[in-house]
mmCIF file of C-alpha atoms in Angstrom:
data_model
loop_
_atom_site.group_PDB
_atom_site.id
_atom_site.type_symbol
_atom_site.label_atom_id
_atom_site.label_comp_id
_atom_site.label_asym_id
_atom_site.label_seq_id
_atom_site.Cartn_x
_atom_site.Cartn_y
_atom_site.Cartn_z
ATOM 1 C CA MET A 1 15.408 -2.923 -5.245
ATOM 2 C CA ALA A 2 17.771 -5.337 -6.882
ATOM 3 C CA THR A 3 20.882 -6.848 -5.360
ATOM 4 C CA GLN A 4 23.708 -6.124 -7.754
ATOM 5 C CA ILE A 5 26.614 -8.238 -8.960
ATOM 6 C CA SER A 6 30.157 -7.132 -9.709
ATOM 7 C CA VAL A 7 33.183 -9.124 -10.732
ATOM 8 C CA GLN A 8 36.054 -8.881 -8.253
ATOM 9 C CA PRO A 9 39.460 -10.623 -8.263
ATOM 10 C CA SER A 10 40.007 -12.828 -5.241
ATOM 11 C CA ALA A 11 43.003 -15.081 -4.652
ATOM 12 C CA GLY A 12 43.789 -15.110 -8.351
ATOM 13 C CA LYS A 13 40.227 -15.982 -9.308
ATOM 14 C CA ILE A 14 37.400 -13.933 -10.691
ATOM 15 C CA GLY A 15 33.980 -14.536 -9.230
ATOM 16 C CA PRO A 16 30.700 -12.825 -8.506
ATOM 17 C CA ARG A 17 30.170 -10.629 -5.492
ATOM 18 C CA LYS A 18 26.763 -9.193 -4.747
ATOM 19 C CA HIS A 19 26.449 -5.511 -3.964
ATOM 20 C CA LEU A 20 23.956 -4.893 -1.175
ATOM 21 C CA THR A 21 21.423 -2.105 -1.544
ATOM 22 C CA PRO A 22 22.413 0.604 0.984
ATOM 23 C CA GLN A 23 19.706 1.054 3.604
ATOM 24 C CA TRP A 24 19.698 4.842 3.271
ATOM 25 C CA VAL A 25 19.049 4.453 -0.463
ATOM 26 C CA SER A 26 16.105 2.146 0.256
ATOM 27 C CA LEU A 27 14.770 4.605 2.857
ATOM 28 C CA VAL A 28 14.925 7.731 0.679
ATOM 29 C CA SER A 29 13.836 6.033 -2.543
ATOM 30 C CA GLY A 30 10.931 4.295 -0.834
ATOM 31 C CA GLY A 31 9.767 7.511 0.826
ATOM 32 C CA VAL A 32 9.820 9.486 -2.424
ATOM 33 C CA ALA A 33 8.067 6.703 -4.333
ATOM 34 C CA GLY A 34 5.368 6.351 -1.671
ATOM 35 C CA GLY A 35 4.660 10.076 -1.503
ATOM 36 C CA VAL A 36 4.398 10.448 -5.283
ATOM 37 C CA GLU A 37 2.154 7.400 -5.577
ATOM 38 C CA ALA A 38 -0.231 8.527 -2.819
ATOM 39 C CA ALA A 39 -0.627 12.036 -4.215
ATOM 40 C CA ILE A 40 -1.474 10.790 -7.713
ATOM 41 C CA THR A 41 -3.825 7.934 -6.811
ATOM 42 C CA TYR A 42 -5.644 9.293 -3.727
ATOM 43 C CA PRO A 43 -9.097 9.808 -5.346
ATOM 44 C CA PHE A 44 -9.280 6.033 -5.910
ATOM 45 C CA GLU A 45 -8.412 5.404 -2.262
ATOM 46 C CA TYR A 46 -11.083 7.895 -1.213
ATOM 47 C CA SER A 47 -13.814 6.283 -3.323
ATOM 48 C CA LYS A 48 -12.814 2.780 -2.206
ATOM 49 C CA THR A 49 -13.032 3.750 1.452
ATOM 50 C CA ARG A 50 -16.382 5.500 0.977
ATOM 51 C CA VAL A 51 -17.907 2.368 -0.543
ATOM 52 C CA GLN A 52 -16.520 0.087 2.163
ATOM 53 C CA LEU A 53 -18.067 2.271 4.880
ATOM 54 C CA VAL A 54 -21.559 2.286 3.377
ATOM 55 C CA GLN A 55 -24.080 0.524 5.591
ATOM 56 C CA HIS A 56 -26.610 -2.014 4.381
ATOM 57 C CA GLY A 57 -29.507 -0.459 2.487
ATOM 58 C CA SER A 58 -27.569 2.624 1.422
ATOM 59 C CA VAL A 59 -27.004 3.375 -2.228
ATOM 60 C CA ALA A 60 -23.409 3.499 -3.377
ATOM 61 C CA ARG A 61 -21.771 3.761 -6.767
ATOM 62 C CA LYS A 62 -19.796 0.706 -7.821
ATOM 63 C CA ASN A 63 -18.030 2.491 -10.667
ATOM 64 C CA PRO A 64 -15.047 4.314 -9.147
ATOM 65 C CA PHE A 65 -14.917 6.931 -11.883
ATOM 66 C CA ARG A 66 -18.624 7.725 -11.544
ATOM 67 C CA LEU A 67 -18.363 7.958 -7.765
ATOM 68 C CA ILE A 68 -15.389 10.295 -8.074
ATOM 69 C CA LEU A 69 -17.281 12.505 -10.537
ATOM 70 C CA ASP A 70 -20.398 12.550 -8.338
ATOM 71 C CA VAL A 71 -18.439 13.540 -5.234
ATOM 72 C CA ALA A 72 -16.562 16.232 -7.153
ATOM 73 C CA ARG A 73 -19.818 17.676 -8.497
ATOM 74 C CA GLN A 74 -21.857 17.466 -5.298
ATOM 75 C CA GLU A 75 -19.215 18.117 -2.632
ATOM 76 C CA GLY A 76 -16.417 19.776 -4.559
ATOM 77 C CA VAL A 77 -13.089 18.498 -5.875
ATOM 78 C CA ARG A 78 -11.418 19.183 -2.526
ATOM 79 C CA SER A 79 -13.636 16.523 -0.937
ATOM 80 C CA LEU A 80 -11.842 13.879 -2.994
ATOM 81 C CA TYR A 81 -8.691 14.727 -1.089
ATOM 82 C CA THR A 82 -10.176 14.457 2.404
ATOM 83 C CA GLY A 83 -7.468 12.813 4.504
ATOM 84 C CA CYS A 84 -4.987 13.056 1.620
ATOM 85 C CA THR A 85 -2.216 14.771 3.593
ATOM 86 C CA THR A 86 -2.399 12.074 6.239
ATOM 87 C CA LEU A 87 -2.148 9.357 3.609
ATOM 88 C CA ILE A 88 0.730 11.021 1.736
ATOM 89 C CA VAL A 89 2.760 11.329 4.934
ATOM 90 C CA GLY A 90 1.771 7.835 5.996
ATOM 91 C CA THR A 91 2.419 6.295 2.571
ATOM 92 C CA ALA A 92 5.825 7.949 2.286
ATOM 93 C CA GLY A 93 6.679 6.646 5.745
ATOM 94 C CA LYS A 94 5.365 3.155 5.203
ATOM 95 C CA ALA A 95 6.972 2.851 1.758
ATOM 96 C CA ALA A 96 10.303 3.912 3.232
ATOM 97 C CA VAL A 97 9.958 1.353 6.032
ATOM 98 C CA ARG A 98 8.723 -1.304 3.592
ATOM 99 C CA PHE A 99 11.623 -0.982 1.169
ATOM 100 C CA VAL A 100 14.256 -0.754 3.914
ATOM 101 C CA SER A 101 12.809 -3.888 5.525
ATOM 102 C CA TYR A 102 12.358 -5.699 2.223
ATOM 103 C CA ASP A 103 15.815 -4.877 0.870
ATOM 104 C CA THR A 104 17.471 -5.759 4.184
ATOM 105 C CA ILE A 105 15.792 -9.171 4.217
ATOM 106 C CA ARG A 106 16.320 -9.566 0.473
ATOM 107 C CA ASN A 107 20.047 -8.927 0.848
ATOM 108 C CA PHE A 108 20.168 -11.606 3.532
ATOM 109 C CA LEU A 109 18.162 -14.224 1.615
ATOM 110 C CA SER A 110 19.562 -13.746 -1.900
ATOM 111 C CA ASP A 111 22.232 -16.114 -3.158
ATOM 112 C CA GLU A 112 25.819 -15.229 -4.116
ATOM 113 C CA HIS A 113 24.587 -14.108 -7.537
ATOM 114 C CA GLY A 114 22.067 -11.711 -5.994
ATOM 115 C CA LYS A 115 19.087 -13.833 -7.030
ATOM 116 C CA LEU A 116 16.102 -14.130 -4.714
ATOM 117 C CA SER A 117 13.817 -17.165 -4.944
ATOM 118 C CA ALA A 118 10.045 -16.811 -5.302
ATOM 119 C CA GLY A 119 9.556 -18.056 -1.745
ATOM 120 C CA GLY A 120 12.229 -15.692 -0.470
ATOM 121 C CA GLY A 121 10.521 -12.745 -2.153
ATOM 122 C CA ILE A 122 7.186 -13.600 -0.552
ATOM 123 C CA LEU A 123 8.788 -14.090 2.873
ATOM 124 C CA ALA A 124 10.671 -10.788 2.613
ATOM 125 C CA GLY A 125 7.484 -9.001 1.555
ATOM 126 C CA MET A 126 5.474 -10.500 4.404
ATOM 127 C CA ALA A 127 8.023 -9.444 7.009
ATOM 128 C CA ALA A 128 8.276 -5.953 5.505
ATOM 129 C CA GLY A 129 4.485 -5.608 5.610
ATOM 130 C CA ALA A 130 4.349 -6.510 9.295
ATOM 131 C CA VAL A 131 7.065 -3.995 10.164
ATOM 132 C CA GLU A 132 5.471 -1.143 8.215
ATOM 133 C CA SER A 133 2.065 -1.884 9.744
ATOM 134 C CA VAL A 134 3.350 -1.377 13.287
ATOM 135 C CA LEU A 135 5.659 1.567 12.592
ATOM 136 C CA ALA A 136 3.657 3.584 10.074
ATOM 137 C CA VAL A 137 0.475 2.183 8.561
ATOM 138 C CA THR A 138 -1.985 1.588 11.393
ATOM 139 C CA PRO A 139 -2.019 5.120 12.903
ATOM 140 C CA THR A 140 -2.215 6.904 9.535
ATOM 141 C CA GLU A 141 -4.845 4.502 8.166
ATOM 142 C CA ARG A 142 -6.915 4.942 11.345
ATOM 143 C CA ILE A 143 -6.865 8.732 10.962
ATOM 144 C CA LYS A 144 -7.506 8.644 7.211
ATOM 145 C CA THR A 145 -10.436 6.246 7.549
ATOM 146 C CA ALA A 146 -11.935 8.239 10.420
ATOM 147 C CA LEU A 147 -11.672 11.466 8.373
ATOM 148 C CA ILE A 148 -13.431 9.952 5.364
ATOM 149 C CA ASP A 149 -16.096 8.329 7.548
ATOM 150 C CA ASP A 150 -16.619 11.586 9.448
ATOM 151 C CA ALA A 151 -16.930 13.628 6.238
ATOM 152 C CA LYS A 152 -20.111 11.731 5.325
ATOM 153 C CA THR A 153 -22.092 13.181 8.247
ATOM 154 C CA ASN A 154 -20.909 15.119 11.295
ATOM 155 C CA ARG A 155 -17.652 16.639 10.033
ATOM 156 C CA GLN A 156 -16.353 16.883 13.582
ATOM 157 C CA PHE A 157 -12.729 16.634 12.472
ATOM 158 C CA LYS A 158 -11.043 19.740 11.049
ATOM 159 C CA SER A 159 -7.842 18.065 9.911
ATOM 160 C CA GLY A 160 -5.745 14.961 10.330
ATOM 161 C CA ILE A 161 -3.948 16.423 13.341
ATOM 162 C CA HIS A 162 -7.268 17.465 14.910
ATOM 163 C CA ALA A 163 -8.702 13.997 14.286
ATOM 164 C CA ALA A 164 -5.698 12.410 15.968
ATOM 165 C CA LYS A 165 -6.063 14.696 19.008
ATOM 166 C CA VAL A 166 -9.784 13.975 19.369
ATOM 167 C CA LEU A 167 -9.310 10.227 19.038
ATOM 168 C CA VAL A 168 -6.494 10.183 21.595
ATOM 169 C CA GLN A 169 -8.470 12.371 24.013
ATOM 170 C CA ARG A 170 -11.408 9.981 23.838
ATOM 171 C CA GLN A 171 -9.680 6.655 24.260
ATOM 172 C CA GLY A 172 -5.975 7.293 24.705
ATOM 173 C CA LEU A 173 -3.025 6.650 22.391
ATOM 174 C CA SER A 174 -4.197 3.087 21.806
ATOM 175 C CA GLU A 175 -7.104 4.510 19.772
ATOM 176 C CA LEU A 176 -4.664 5.319 16.971
ATOM 177 C CA TYR A 177 -3.801 1.626 16.890
ATOM 178 C CA ARG A 178 -7.377 0.421 16.607
ATOM 179 C CA GLY A 179 -7.417 -2.261 13.955
ATOM 180 C CA LEU A 180 -3.717 -3.086 14.441
ATOM 181 C CA VAL A 181 -4.227 -6.830 14.062
ATOM 182 C CA SER A 182 -6.422 -6.550 10.954
ATOM 183 C CA THR A 183 -4.096 -3.926 9.459
ATOM 184 C CA THR A 184 -1.000 -6.043 10.115
ATOM 185 C CA ILE A 185 -2.629 -9.084 8.530
ATOM 186 C CA LYS A 186 -3.667 -6.977 5.555
ATOM 187 C CA GLN A 187 -0.265 -5.313 5.153
ATOM 188 C CA SER A 188 1.642 -8.575 5.519
ATOM 189 C CA ALA A 189 -0.550 -10.290 2.938
ATOM 190 C CA THR A 190 -0.511 -7.313 0.573
ATOM 191 C CA SER A 191 3.230 -6.790 0.795
ATOM 192 C CA ALA A 192 3.946 -10.512 0.447
ATOM 193 C CA VAL A 193 1.828 -10.785 -2.707
ATOM 194 C CA ARG A 194 2.900 -7.446 -4.166
ATOM 195 C CA MET A 195 6.645 -7.676 -3.543
ATOM 196 C CA GLY A 196 6.711 -11.407 -4.226
ATOM 197 C CA THR A 197 4.859 -11.030 -7.535
ATOM 198 C CA TYR A 198 7.053 -8.114 -8.572
ATOM 199 C CA ASN A 199 10.173 -10.156 -7.802
ATOM 200 C CA ILE A 200 8.892 -13.117 -9.835
ATOM 201 C CA LEU A 201 7.903 -10.928 -12.800
ATOM 202 C CA LYS A 202 11.214 -9.088 -12.718
ATOM 203 C CA GLU A 203 13.171 -12.346 -12.783
ATOM 204 C CA MET A 204 11.004 -13.510 -15.701
ATOM 205 C CA THR A 205 11.759 -10.376 -17.716
ATOM 206 C CA LYS A 206 15.476 -10.871 -17.075
ATOM 207 C CA LYS A 207 15.319 -14.461 -18.345
ATOM 208 C CA GLN A 208 13.517 -13.249 -21.456
ATOM 209 C CA GLY A 209 16.287 -10.748 -22.082
ATOM 210 C CA ILE A 210 13.955 -7.765 -21.697
ATOM 211 C CA ALA A 211 15.841 -4.585 -20.818
ATOM 212 C CA SER A 212 15.134 -3.155 -17.369
ATOM 213 C CA ASN A 213 13.917 0.450 -17.617
ATOM 214 C CA VAL A 214 11.166 2.725 -16.329
ATOM 215 C CA PHE A 215 8.605 1.146 -18.667
ATOM 216 C CA THR A 216 9.273 -2.459 -17.663
ATOM 217 C CA SER A 217 9.328 -1.423 -13.992
ATOM 218 C CA PHE A 218 5.954 0.289 -14.411
ATOM 219 C CA GLY A 219 4.468 -2.666 -16.287
ATOM 220 C CA THR A 220 5.622 -5.339 -13.834
ATOM 221 C CA GLY A 221 4.593 -3.157 -10.893
ATOM 222 C CA ALA A 222 1.133 -2.595 -12.387
ATOM 223 C CA LEU A 223 0.637 -6.343 -12.951
ATOM 224 C CA ALA A 224 1.755 -7.035 -9.382
ATOM 225 C CA GLY A 225 -0.848 -4.491 -8.234
ATOM 226 C CA ILE A 226 -3.655 -6.309 -10.078
ATOM 227 C CA VAL A 227 -2.743 -9.655 -8.528
ATOM 228 C CA THR A 228 -2.527 -8.023 -5.099
ATOM 229 C CA VAL A 229 -6.027 -6.528 -5.228
ATOM 230 C CA TYR A 230 -7.981 -9.711 -5.740
ATOM 231 C CA ALA A 231 -5.749 -11.843 -3.527
ATOM 232 C CA THR A 232 -5.914 -9.527 -0.507
ATOM 233 C CA GLN A 233 -9.144 -7.480 -0.804
ATOM 234 C CA PRO A 234 -10.949 -9.250 2.094
ATOM 235 C CA PHE A 235 -8.203 -8.152 4.494
ATOM 236 C CA ASP A 236 -8.534 -4.550 3.306
ATOM 237 C CA THR A 237 -12.326 -4.518 3.660
ATOM 238 C CA ILE A 238 -12.207 -5.918 7.205
ATOM 239 C CA LYS A 239 -9.492 -3.405 8.120
ATOM 240 C CA THR A 240 -11.583 -0.483 6.853
ATOM 241 C CA ARG A 241 -14.643 -1.574 8.842
ATOM 242 C CA ALA A 242 -12.509 -1.960 11.950
ATOM 243 C CA GLN A 243 -11.112 1.567 11.583
ATOM 244 C CA SER A 244 -14.333 3.534 11.046
ATOM 245 C CA VAL A 245 -15.083 6.440 13.402
ATOM 246 C CA GLN A 246 -16.832 4.188 15.926
ATOM 247 C CA GLY A 247 -14.432 1.334 15.338
ATOM 248 C CA ALA A 248 -15.080 -2.401 15.460
ATOM 249 C CA GLY A 249 -13.287 -5.591 16.376
ATOM 250 C CA ILE A 250 -12.244 -8.072 13.691
ATOM 251 C CA VAL A 251 -15.021 -10.508 14.590
ATOM 252 C CA GLU A 252 -17.619 -7.730 14.606
ATOM 253 C CA ALA A 253 -16.359 -6.404 11.268
ATOM 254 C CA VAL A 254 -16.542 -9.861 9.688
ATOM 255 C CA LYS A 255 -20.043 -10.471 11.072
ATOM 256 C CA SER A 256 -21.338 -7.118 9.822
ATOM 257 C CA LEU A 257 -19.979 -7.782 6.329
ATOM 258 C CA MET A 258 -21.539 -11.242 6.205
ATOM 259 C CA ARG A 259 -24.832 -9.882 7.541
ATOM 260 C CA ASP A 260 -24.999 -6.971 5.123
ATOM 261 C CA TYR A 261 -23.569 -8.415 1.924
ATOM 262 C CA GLY A 262 -22.642 -12.076 2.286
ATOM 263 C CA VAL A 263 -19.308 -13.484 1.109
ATOM 264 C CA LYS A 264 -19.111 -11.054 -1.825
ATOM 265 C CA GLY A 265 -18.986 -8.202 0.685
ATOM 266 C CA PHE A 266 -15.359 -9.071 1.463
ATOM 267 C CA TRP A 267 -14.432 -7.882 -2.042
ATOM 268 C CA LYS A 268 -16.372 -4.634 -1.624
ATOM 269 C CA GLY A 269 -14.432 -1.710 -3.066
ATOM 270 C CA SER A 270 -12.151 -3.964 -5.107
ATOM 271 C CA SER A 271 -12.784 -2.065 -8.348
ATOM 272 C CA MET A 272 -11.762 1.199 -6.645
ATOM 273 C CA ARG A 273 -8.715 -0.437 -5.103
ATOM 274 C CA LEU A 274 -7.854 -1.964 -8.486
ATOM 275 C CA GLY A 275 -7.729 1.498 -10.027
ATOM 276 C CA ARG A 276 -5.362 2.663 -7.339
ATOM 277 C CA LEU A 277 -3.084 -0.374 -7.055
ATOM 278 C CA PHE A 278 -2.770 -0.738 -10.837
ATOM 279 C CA LEU A 279 -1.416 2.807 -10.990
ATOM 280 C CA SER A 280 0.371 2.727 -7.636
ATOM 281 C CA GLY A 281 2.122 -0.537 -8.427
ATOM 282 C CA GLY A 282 3.497 0.950 -11.620
ATOM 283 C CA ILE A 283 4.323 4.316 -10.069
ATOM 284 C CA VAL A 284 5.914 3.166 -6.815
ATOM 285 C CA PHE A 285 8.222 0.568 -8.363
ATOM 286 C CA SER A 286 9.276 2.680 -11.336
ATOM 287 C CA VAL A 287 9.921 5.754 -9.151
ATOM 288 C CA TYR A 288 11.761 3.610 -6.597
ATOM 289 C CA GLU A 289 14.025 2.070 -9.229
ATOM 290 C CA GLN A 290 14.782 5.459 -10.808
ATOM 291 C CA VAL A 291 15.499 7.266 -7.538
ATOM 292 C CA SER A 292 17.594 4.422 -6.145
ATOM 293 C CA GLY A 293 19.543 4.321 -9.380
ATOM 294 C CA LEU A 294 20.347 8.020 -9.010
ATOM 295 C CA LEU A 295 21.289 7.807 -5.342
ATOM 296 C CA SER A 296 23.282 4.606 -5.246
ATOM 297 C CA PRO A 297 26.934 4.441 -6.292
ATOM 298 C CA VAL A 298 26.003 1.146 -7.936
ATOM 299 C CA ASN A 299 24.181 1.172 -11.259
ATOM 300 C CA PHE A 300 20.947 -0.701 -10.690
ATOM 301 C CA ASP A 301 19.829 -2.972 -13.486
#
């Protein structure tokens, strides 16, 4: 994800020239990283979504590990992976789109030494989040959320594909884009904070002379994930409410959260999301850096 520097002779002088990350490298590396991350961390996503969909007066576990154990014992381990295939495909797609968008904008905004400012990193992340929301995230999140919501009661959906067909038959193709605005806001904010924080932390480690390897990538990615959770959780909670089986508008989702739980309701499911984004931040960035390093003719630092 870094823009590289090489020394090239030019008109008798030696100066820096930044190597741009090839878009196909960003696409493949991002897709692999997203798929691996989703498969490993899905139980946390499942438990987070279950808690966010609980109505007022219902009892729900706040401890993500306890909720996961309870679901596994009462409903079977397979229940923890309800909607998993949809999320893996969607996460691989959105991560590919995110990194292509981010690296493209990063290449444009970075200076002649390949350095990206803190503001530039946030701006690139925000734009990448908006693009991935429209192209990949909203439809897959709508299906995943509907599957998890449906599994609590009726179980009318047999699979992700079946859920998509039913939803489209009921309301048309636009039904897959229910919650587009809330999802785009959430993705833009999440990507801006996550990618921006990762960029800042990575520049800090470079200044400290810390070697860039899989461990530092995992550590900085995990820290970026922690910051992202608490900074953007309200957007995620509103998005989940808006994408339940019945669906809801942003205003209705906000009102229902305030009515049921008050202001603290906007951070509902944050502990579950923390478990996932802590791991996912470390996994997705470290896998991305490793895969891109293998694919690119340039040695990534």
